[in-house]
XYZ file of C-alpha atoms in Angstrom:
602
model
C 61.751 32.431 4.217
C 62.549 30.676 0.957
C 60.155 28.315 -0.688
C 62.475 25.321 -0.807
C 66.149 24.518 -0.427
C 68.243 24.488 -3.597
C 68.684 21.104 -5.185
C 72.040 19.366 -4.792
C 71.936 18.475 -8.493
C 73.380 21.223 -10.683
C 72.225 21.632 -14.268
C 72.988 24.245 -16.877
C 70.361 26.710 -18.085
C 70.126 24.720 -21.317
C 69.599 21.467 -19.369
C 66.896 23.052 -17.219
C 65.010 24.222 -20.280
C 65.341 20.792 -21.904
C 63.836 19.143 -18.839
C 60.735 21.367 -18.793
C 57.524 19.500 -19.542
C 54.631 21.044 -21.513
C 51.974 22.654 -19.394
C 48.663 20.807 -19.608
C 46.143 22.191 -22.049
C 43.524 23.971 -19.967
C 40.974 26.672 -20.606
C 39.947 27.234 -24.220
C 37.356 24.455 -23.926
C 34.758 26.382 -25.914
C 37.303 27.395 -28.551
C 38.542 23.803 -28.879
C 35.014 22.551 -29.428
C 34.386 25.269 -32.036
C 37.545 24.384 -33.990
C 36.754 20.672 -33.923
C 33.233 21.330 -35.207
C 34.693 23.449 -38.027
C 36.927 20.535 -39.018
C 34.015 18.103 -39.216
C 33.492 16.236 -42.480
C 30.868 18.668 -43.817
C 32.949 21.818 -43.156
C 35.849 23.421 -45.066
C 37.865 24.341 -41.961
C 38.671 27.460 -39.976
C 41.301 30.196 -39.540
C 42.574 30.935 -36.021
C 44.173 34.333 -35.435
C 45.332 36.227 -32.383
C 48.256 38.064 -30.769
C 51.591 36.314 -30.424
C 51.823 33.945 -27.480
C 48.099 33.430 -26.894
C 48.252 29.671 -27.487
C 47.058 29.453 -31.092
C 49.451 26.653 -32.027
C 48.638 24.673 -28.865
C 44.919 25.004 -29.558
C 45.396 23.833 -33.147
C 47.550 20.904 -32.033
C 44.907 19.775 -29.542
C 42.180 20.141 -32.174
C 43.888 17.759 -34.634
C 45.228 15.330 -32.022
C 44.482 11.754 -33.067
C 43.535 12.675 -36.647
C 45.264 11.943 -39.952
C 46.600 15.464 -40.445
C 49.345 16.931 -42.640
C 51.185 19.777 -40.892
C 53.169 22.597 -42.504
C 54.465 25.917 -41.158
C 55.895 29.198 -42.362
C 59.265 30.478 -41.116
C 60.920 33.917 -41.346
C 64.012 32.476 -43.051
C 62.147 30.882 -45.964
C 59.716 33.609 -46.998
C 61.533 34.145 -50.302
C 61.691 30.443 -51.273
C 58.703 29.228 -53.338
C 56.700 26.460 -51.644
C 59.226 26.357 -48.776
C 56.538 25.605 -46.197
C 55.402 22.575 -48.224
C 58.915 21.209 -48.819
C 58.283 18.120 -46.594
C 55.243 17.032 -48.644
C 55.953 18.245 -52.217
C 58.645 17.442 -54.825
C 61.624 19.791 -55.042
C 60.426 21.496 -58.232
C 56.703 21.974 -58.631
C 54.173 24.405 -60.125
C 51.092 25.732 -58.331
C 48.847 23.593 -60.532
C 50.893 20.457 -59.835
C 51.054 21.190 -56.087
C 47.287 21.625 -55.974
C 46.816 18.282 -57.735
C 49.229 16.470 -55.387
C 47.519 17.805 -52.248
C 43.946 17.390 -53.448
C 43.723 14.021 -51.690
C 44.784 15.444 -48.307
C 41.815 15.273 -45.944
C 43.090 17.671 -43.255
C 45.881 20.273 -43.481
C 47.214 22.324 -40.566
C 49.042 25.472 -41.678
C 50.858 27.045 -38.711
C 52.430 30.544 -38.731
C 50.612 31.302 -41.976
C 51.656 34.966 -41.708
C 55.221 33.793 -42.487
C 54.369 31.827 -45.632
C 56.141 32.518 -48.899
C 53.861 33.843 -51.651
C 53.695 30.529 -53.510
C 52.706 28.581 -50.382
C 50.115 31.239 -49.480
C 48.613 31.000 -52.968
C 48.479 27.201 -52.661
C 46.612 27.406 -49.345
C 44.150 29.852 -50.875
C 43.517 27.584 -53.866
C 42.994 24.576 -51.587
C 40.337 26.609 -49.764
C 38.689 27.577 -53.073
C 38.520 23.966 -54.266
C 37.109 22.871 -50.903
C 38.229 19.244 -50.994
C 40.776 19.677 -48.189
C 39.746 20.789 -44.711
C 42.065 23.566 -43.563
C 43.151 24.758 -40.127
C 45.107 27.961 -40.731
C 46.901 29.716 -37.844
C 48.168 33.298 -38.172
C 49.365 36.033 -35.831
C 47.627 39.406 -35.565
C 49.324 42.798 -35.806
C 51.930 41.623 -38.343
C 51.860 41.679 -42.163
C 49.939 38.715 -43.582
C 50.112 37.550 -47.238
C 47.035 38.744 -49.101
C 46.200 35.199 -50.202
C 45.949 34.238 -46.499
C 43.965 37.243 -45.232
C 41.472 36.737 -48.073
C 40.617 33.341 -46.577
C 38.476 35.105 -43.973
C 37.839 38.490 -45.580
C 36.613 36.631 -48.663
C 34.550 34.302 -46.458
C 36.261 31.142 -47.683
C 36.882 30.129 -44.065
C 35.296 31.260 -40.802
C 37.694 33.066 -38.493
C 38.204 32.527 -34.764
C 39.911 35.603 -33.286
C 41.537 34.197 -30.161
C 41.283 36.501 -27.159
C 43.840 36.513 -24.317
C 43.150 33.827 -21.731
C 40.823 35.263 -19.032
C 42.152 35.675 -15.527
C 40.218 32.755 -13.989
C 41.478 30.360 -16.667
C 44.968 31.816 -16.292
C 44.747 30.859 -12.610
C 43.927 27.260 -13.530
C 46.759 27.155 -16.042
C 49.193 28.556 -13.476
C 48.170 25.957 -10.896
C 48.708 23.193 -13.424
C 51.929 24.615 -14.859
C 53.587 25.868 -11.685
C 52.726 22.740 -9.735
C 51.553 24.917 -6.827
C 48.413 26.918 -6.104
C 49.245 30.623 -6.412
C 47.365 33.168 -4.309
C 45.075 35.589 -6.180
C 47.255 38.699 -5.941
C 50.152 36.799 -7.509
C 47.862 35.427 -10.223
C 46.565 38.930 -10.901
C 50.079 40.329 -11.117
C 51.244 37.661 -13.576
C 48.074 38.106 -15.636
C 48.569 41.887 -15.847
C 52.240 41.567 -16.743
C 51.742 38.993 -19.492
C 48.493 40.278 -21.030
C 47.621 36.881 -22.461
C 51.122 36.028 -23.743
C 51.378 32.435 -22.525
C 54.997 32.051 -23.597
C 55.908 35.055 -21.461
C 53.772 33.683 -18.621
C 55.704 30.427 -18.606
C 58.990 32.329 -18.697
C 58.054 34.477 -15.700
C 56.737 31.545 -13.690
C 60.062 29.788 -14.229
C 61.935 32.922 -13.146
C 59.951 33.470 -9.921
C 59.510 29.804 -8.951
C 62.280 29.940 -6.330
C 61.001 33.299 -5.042
C 57.613 31.923 -3.977
C 56.751 31.900 -0.273
C 53.846 30.107 1.368
C 50.981 32.323 2.527
C 50.531 31.612 6.258
C 47.424 29.622 7.087
C 46.794 28.571 3.468
C 48.074 26.085 0.919
C 48.866 28.835 -1.594
C 52.121 30.521 -2.588
C 52.863 34.198 -3.187
C 55.419 36.150 -5.191
C 56.584 39.527 -3.938
C 59.446 41.711 -5.109
C 60.761 43.126 -8.396
C 59.948 41.597 -11.770
C 62.864 39.442 -13.000
C 64.095 41.041 -16.222
C 64.651 37.832 -18.162
C 65.811 37.710 -21.762
C 62.191 37.161 -22.826
C 60.961 40.153 -20.802
C 63.719 42.367 -22.217
C 63.006 41.196 -25.771
C 59.259 41.854 -25.473
C 59.763 45.373 -24.097
C 62.752 46.151 -26.293
C 60.693 45.893 -29.470
C 59.124 49.215 -28.517
C 61.547 50.922 -26.142
C 64.524 50.656 -28.476
C 62.708 52.778 -31.057
C 62.056 55.890 -28.907
C 64.246 58.984 -28.954
C 66.360 60.315 -26.036
C 63.737 62.812 -24.805
C 60.973 60.223 -24.902
C 63.172 57.641 -23.162
C 64.028 60.030 -20.325
C 60.348 60.846 -19.760
C 59.426 57.154 -19.830
C 62.155 56.507 -17.279
C 60.835 59.167 -14.915
C 57.324 57.730 -15.174
C 58.689 54.223 -14.626
C 60.190 55.220 -11.271
C 57.218 57.196 -9.981
C 54.001 56.140 -11.703
C 51.310 57.258 -11.433
C 52.668 60.787 -11.799
C 50.447 63.903 -11.927
C 50.430 65.716 -15.263
C 51.728 68.880 -13.612
C 54.830 67.157 -12.248
C 57.906 69.334 -12.811
C 59.803 66.431 -14.378
C 57.307 65.922 -17.219
C 57.430 67.705 -20.564
C 53.847 67.884 -21.850
C 54.899 67.962 -25.512
C 56.916 64.787 -25.056
C 54.026 63.209 -23.150
C 51.670 63.993 -26.014
C 53.950 62.162 -28.424
C 54.242 59.189 -26.071
C 50.478 59.062 -25.600
C 49.946 59.160 -29.373
C 52.373 56.237 -29.736
C 50.490 54.251 -27.073
C 53.392 54.231 -24.615
C 51.767 56.130 -21.740
C 48.226 56.333 -20.448
C 46.595 59.325 -18.748
C 43.653 58.396 -16.531
C 40.542 60.415 -15.671
C 42.286 61.974 -12.672
C 45.201 63.232 -14.781
C 47.708 60.655 -13.559
C 50.310 59.346 -16.034
C 51.257 55.673 -16.169
C 53.179 53.473 -18.574
C 50.825 51.756 -20.990
C 52.494 48.346 -20.695
C 53.405 46.882 -17.279
C 56.621 45.279 -18.597
C 58.158 48.581 -19.651
C 58.641 49.777 -16.075
C 60.805 46.839 -14.895
C 62.954 46.991 -18.040
C 63.482 50.765 -17.810
C 64.298 50.567 -14.100
C 66.754 47.705 -14.622
C 68.628 49.673 -17.297
C 68.826 52.966 -15.396
C 71.893 52.384 -13.247
C 72.116 52.431 -9.440
C 72.671 56.138 -8.826
C 69.883 57.256 -11.157
C 67.553 54.610 -9.753
C 68.297 55.770 -6.206
C 67.526 59.388 -7.153
C 64.312 58.669 -9.036
C 62.841 55.735 -7.119
C 59.741 56.351 -5.054
C 59.268 54.892 -1.581
C 56.129 53.560 0.107
C 56.079 56.710 2.289
C 55.782 58.878 -0.834
C 52.607 57.070 -1.947
C 50.273 58.296 0.798
C 48.436 60.891 -1.299
C 47.981 58.619 -4.323
C 46.908 55.713 -2.084
C 44.336 57.929 -0.360
C 42.931 58.858 -3.792
C 42.577 55.164 -4.658
C 40.836 54.465 -1.344
C 38.437 57.346 -1.952
C 37.599 56.020 -5.434
C 36.883 52.529 -4.054
C 34.727 53.900 -1.233
C 32.815 56.099 -3.672
C 32.092 53.095 -5.869
C 30.753 51.090 -2.938
C 28.561 53.989 -1.783
C 27.227 54.447 -5.335
C 26.538 50.702 -5.710
C 29.001 50.546 -8.600
C 31.901 48.130 -8.128
C 33.091 47.891 -11.700
C 36.852 47.409 -11.863
C 38.845 50.601 -11.496
C 42.628 51.123 -11.725
C 44.445 50.955 -8.386
C 48.131 50.780 -9.346
C 49.552 52.178 -6.101
C 48.011 49.533 -3.844
C 49.050 46.831 -6.284
C 52.595 48.230 -6.372
C 52.844 48.125 -2.581
C 51.765 44.479 -2.563
C 54.089 43.572 -5.422
C 57.062 45.134 -3.634
C 56.203 43.382 -0.369
C 55.706 46.740 1.373
C 53.227 47.335 4.180
C 49.671 47.970 2.997
C 47.703 50.098 5.499
C 44.982 47.980 7.098
C 42.267 50.487 6.219
C 43.143 50.376 2.511
C 43.480 46.584 2.557
C 40.049 46.156 4.176
C 38.499 48.484 1.604
C 40.141 46.552 -1.244
C 38.906 43.304 0.316
C 35.329 44.580 0.593
C 35.364 45.906 -2.976
C 36.629 42.532 -4.245
C 34.072 40.612 -2.157
C 31.187 42.658 -3.536
C 32.464 41.879 -7.033
C 32.379 38.163 -6.195
C 36.182 37.849 -6.151
C 36.246 36.068 -2.799
C 39.752 34.637 -3.058
C 41.139 38.057 -3.917
C 39.160 39.578 -1.042
C 40.745 37.103 1.365
C 44.198 37.863 -0.043
C 43.780 41.613 0.492
C 42.493 41.050 4.030
C 45.589 38.955 4.806
C 47.808 41.744 3.453
C 46.211 44.143 5.924
C 46.592 41.692 8.802
C 50.281 41.132 8.042
C 51.281 44.218 10.050
C 48.020 44.852 11.906
C 47.042 41.398 13.159
C 44.094 42.632 15.228
C 42.480 44.942 12.673
C 38.732 44.202 13.009
C 37.774 45.278 9.473
C 40.327 42.985 7.844
C 39.339 40.105 10.136
C 35.688 40.580 9.205
C 36.434 40.661 5.490
C 38.578 37.522 5.771
C 35.805 35.714 7.637
C 33.133 36.804 5.145
C 35.226 35.739 2.151
C 35.879 32.338 3.728
C 32.254 31.728 4.730
C 30.882 32.730 1.314
C 33.407 30.298 -0.169
C 31.572 27.523 1.682
C 34.212 27.059 4.392
C 32.375 25.780 7.442
C 35.515 26.275 9.516
C 35.693 30.003 8.760
C 37.026 32.064 11.657
C 34.263 33.138 14.079
C 33.082 36.660 13.381
C 29.710 38.186 14.174
C 29.374 39.713 10.717
C 30.110 36.358 9.071
C 27.752 34.256 11.214
C 25.054 34.365 8.506
C 27.306 32.798 5.908
C 28.986 30.353 8.282
C 25.534 28.921 9.001
C 24.729 28.884 5.280
C 27.984 27.029 4.595
C 26.803 24.337 7.037
C 23.538 24.082 5.108
C 21.513 25.490 8.055
C 19.463 28.176 6.304
C 17.129 28.671 9.259
C 20.060 29.642 11.477
C 21.505 31.769 8.688
C 18.267 33.738 8.328
C 17.959 34.150 12.081
C 21.424 35.705 12.087
C 20.540 38.334 9.460
C 20.564 41.717 11.181
C 22.663 44.500 9.669
C 22.436 43.597 5.969
C 18.878 42.772 4.838
C 20.192 41.965 1.362
C 21.657 38.782 2.849
C 18.082 37.560 3.326
C 17.365 38.125 -0.372
C 20.458 36.168 -1.369
C 19.360 33.357 0.946
C 15.903 33.190 -0.651
C 13.796 35.026 1.976
C 13.017 38.373 0.286
C 10.015 39.088 2.529
C 12.442 39.871 5.355
C 14.000 42.671 3.304
C 10.991 44.355 1.674
C 10.990 48.075 2.356
C 14.509 48.002 3.792
C 16.522 48.237 0.562
C 16.929 50.733 -2.262
C 17.783 50.702 -5.954
C 18.638 47.468 -7.712
C 18.762 45.585 -4.403
C 15.152 46.534 -3.661
C 14.191 45.457 -7.177
C 15.862 42.084 -6.526
C 13.863 41.574 -3.332
C 10.604 42.547 -5.038
C 11.154 40.290 -8.084
C 12.022 37.296 -5.901
C 9.057 37.882 -3.582
C 6.715 37.895 -6.605
C 8.403 34.873 -8.210
C 8.920 36.894 -11.392
C 11.657 35.156 -13.388
C 11.806 37.781 -16.132
C 12.212 40.538 -13.529
C 14.972 38.539 -11.817
C 16.776 38.253 -15.144
C 16.533 42.029 -15.595
C 17.848 42.578 -12.071
C 20.737 40.244 -12.839
C 21.615 42.326 -15.904
C 21.673 45.491 -13.800
C 23.785 43.853 -11.100
C 26.247 42.544 -13.672
C 26.466 45.968 -15.303
C 27.379 47.482 -11.917
C 30.054 44.849 -11.249
C 28.177 42.725 -8.699
C 28.912 39.462 -10.512
C 28.173 37.094 -7.621
C 24.854 38.798 -6.848
C 23.986 38.645 -10.562
C 24.798 34.926 -10.654
C 22.551 34.338 -7.632
C 19.679 36.304 -9.191
C 19.974 34.245 -12.398
C 20.023 31.028 -10.364
C 16.916 32.122 -8.466
C 15.216 32.880 -11.784
C 15.754 29.244 -12.832
C 13.246 28.131 -10.194
C 10.605 30.714 -11.129
C 10.489 30.415 -14.941
C 7.768 28.265 -16.493
C 9.163 28.350 -20.020
C 11.851 25.620 -20.430
C 13.811 27.853 -22.801
C 13.899 30.658 -20.237
C 15.052 28.135 -17.629
C 17.952 27.060 -19.850
C 18.980 30.663 -20.558
C 18.932 31.636 -16.878
C 20.838 28.501 -15.862
C 23.466 29.005 -18.555
C 24.013 32.634 -17.587
C 24.059 31.790 -13.866
C 26.839 29.285 -14.433
C 28.756 31.664 -16.734
C 28.623 34.385 -14.069
C 29.536 31.949 -11.291
C 32.613 30.938 -13.289
C 33.749 34.546 -13.038
C 33.516 34.314 -9.227
C 36.016 31.509 -8.519
C 35.591 29.939 -5.110
C 32.097 31.345 -4.432
C 29.877 28.765 -2.666
C 26.479 30.159 -1.673
C 23.113 28.371 -1.407
C 21.644 30.101 -4.466
C 24.449 28.758 -6.669
C 24.214 25.124 -5.589
C 21.344 24.245 -7.944
C 22.586 25.094 -11.460
C 26.274 24.476 -10.764
C 26.566 21.258 -12.779
C 24.204 22.274 -15.567
C 26.899 23.429 -18.002
C 29.170 20.370 -17.820
C 29.329 17.759 -20.535
C 28.055 14.290 -19.673
C 31.641 12.984 -19.375
C 32.685 15.938 -17.194
C 29.710 15.344 -14.860
C 30.635 11.671 -14.610
C 34.267 12.413 -13.766
C 33.413 15.249 -11.361
C 31.034 12.967 -9.460
C 33.715 10.282 -9.090
C 36.344 12.850 -8.080
C 33.977 14.290 -5.471
C 33.556 10.751 -4.083
C 37.302 10.680 -3.400
C 38.622 8.682 -6.351
C 42.052 9.598 -7.702
C 42.616 10.404 -11.377
C 44.179 6.966 -11.863
C 41.223 5.207 -10.226
C 38.764 7.174 -12.366
C 40.783 6.334 -15.487
C 40.679 2.615 -14.668
C 36.952 2.667 -13.928
C 36.029 4.551 -17.129
C 38.716 2.995 -19.363
C 40.362 6.354 -20.063
C 43.929 7.617 -19.858
C 44.973 9.487 -16.717
C 45.800 12.504 -18.898
C 42.278 12.511 -20.373
C 40.762 12.432 -16.885
C 42.987 15.340 -15.854
C 41.992 17.376 -18.910
C 38.279 16.769 -18.227
C 38.748 17.862 -14.606
C 40.579 21.044 -15.603
C 37.767 21.829 -18.035
C 35.203 21.213 -15.304
C 37.103 23.428 -12.855
C 37.013 26.272 -15.379
C 33.287 25.861 -16.004
C 32.417 25.571 -12.307
C 34.745 28.276 -11.052
C 36.305 25.663 -8.770
C 39.970 25.751 -7.946
C 40.534 22.177 -6.825
C 38.949 18.888 -5.717
C 37.932 20.276 -2.322
C 35.138 22.308 -3.939
C 33.661 19.365 -5.862
C 31.939 17.647 -2.945
C 30.086 20.856 -2.184
C 28.915 21.093 -5.789
C 27.884 17.468 -6.168
C 26.492 16.799 -2.702
C 24.481 19.965 -2.395
C 23.514 21.167 1.095
C 19.912 20.625 2.059
C 17.869 23.779 1.898
C 14.889 24.434 4.066
C 12.262 27.022 3.525
C 12.132 29.981 5.824
């Protein structure tokens, strides 16, 4: 079933690209604040570096928005022309000394693509930093040659350096919702995040390519993408930078891996000497179990697309051929759960089945859902449970996992399920009923604030959590939270930190626990449990709290803008920032956060 009927208006590819609107600036709230502080009147500026496509230019543009700023940029074509980058602001013929004098009155200078500056322009930027009268925002790309005069800005400590990391998955999800215009389900978000590895230009390209391939997930308001990766010009260009440089032997081995990954090292088709060279070049990865995979997820689609039909038919694997590898992944997940260690582990076969739209065995899907739920990834847990129910509608394990994920997301209307009755009652705010329903999992009682019901019934870090909470020992709860986080139990760690907030007597310890509780909760998007209700709003700015409260009361962005005398765009940006900090996906979660459910002591 297609997502929507084709439009009756026909436009060319060029027209379609022209009509695209910029995606809203979202995520990067902390980085934006840091850059703006560095550009304050008493500072000399800052250098922002990072891989190509990570949003450095967009961040810089947002940071100087509304200021009196001079902007220059390097280009590949003008690297041999002296002062080419400064041509718009300097006379045609000028010396370094004269250029420095002419720009000495500039209060703020943005230098974009500084890695592409000609030597004279790079020297001018360096001298402006030395003199210190002009505040500088210098943007450069990592992993490419940079003029020495530019790199010495941070190595010589003339400017602080912000090394921009790829956008995290939860903030990528917010950006995708804003940019795609639709809420994408977690498995689709995860797939796009893995494919793009923080390259936001590539992300936008892929979203545009798969937009008409999206299908609504039954029973939800989210959309999913299944099927092959579209090999767009951008995808081919990104992969071609590396693949075009390998020799014939290496290319053939890469092709075989692309059609069957993960392949065992002892596969007849693999030449170990060639594999060693590919591993040294960072093109393949060998995991702890001796399975070989391509190091970059884009290389597989490009290699498969270029192989030709007959070769692809001969080499391509089928879902039926994945049984052994899928069983190994299931065993690894089960072992992690049994060992109380749910740190992320590679599961490429299950992800490949989902990506191709193939049937995922219900047992594997339920295990993936449980593993994700224990990690606090409730939306992903629900998505895996739905995958299992797609061809096994009555599977009890998948139904239970779906109900648990929904109830721990605060959904009062979660499907009835005996195992989820505890959290359905908690979602209603009825903690007495929730505690009465605790039977099989005593750790639920600890999470609900009644550790005395679990004493002597738990082991390991879970027993330590119960003991620390029963004694009201905030420091011990913080230590438990560290252990839980280390083992991958992010939601449990967030709850332990939140519980510590109420036991600390030192105001500084309270602030630390609250801050870390909120930071952990942000990594568990959609989680809505009683322990998290208290500190949820503690990390928002005053303006964000004001806007969130009005949004939770039902006001539209336009109504909020009129009431607070702001632009609608500003209100939207504040809400996106608040969503990222709260781990909320949309307005529906705000009322739960602002109007907290009443808690009653056990």
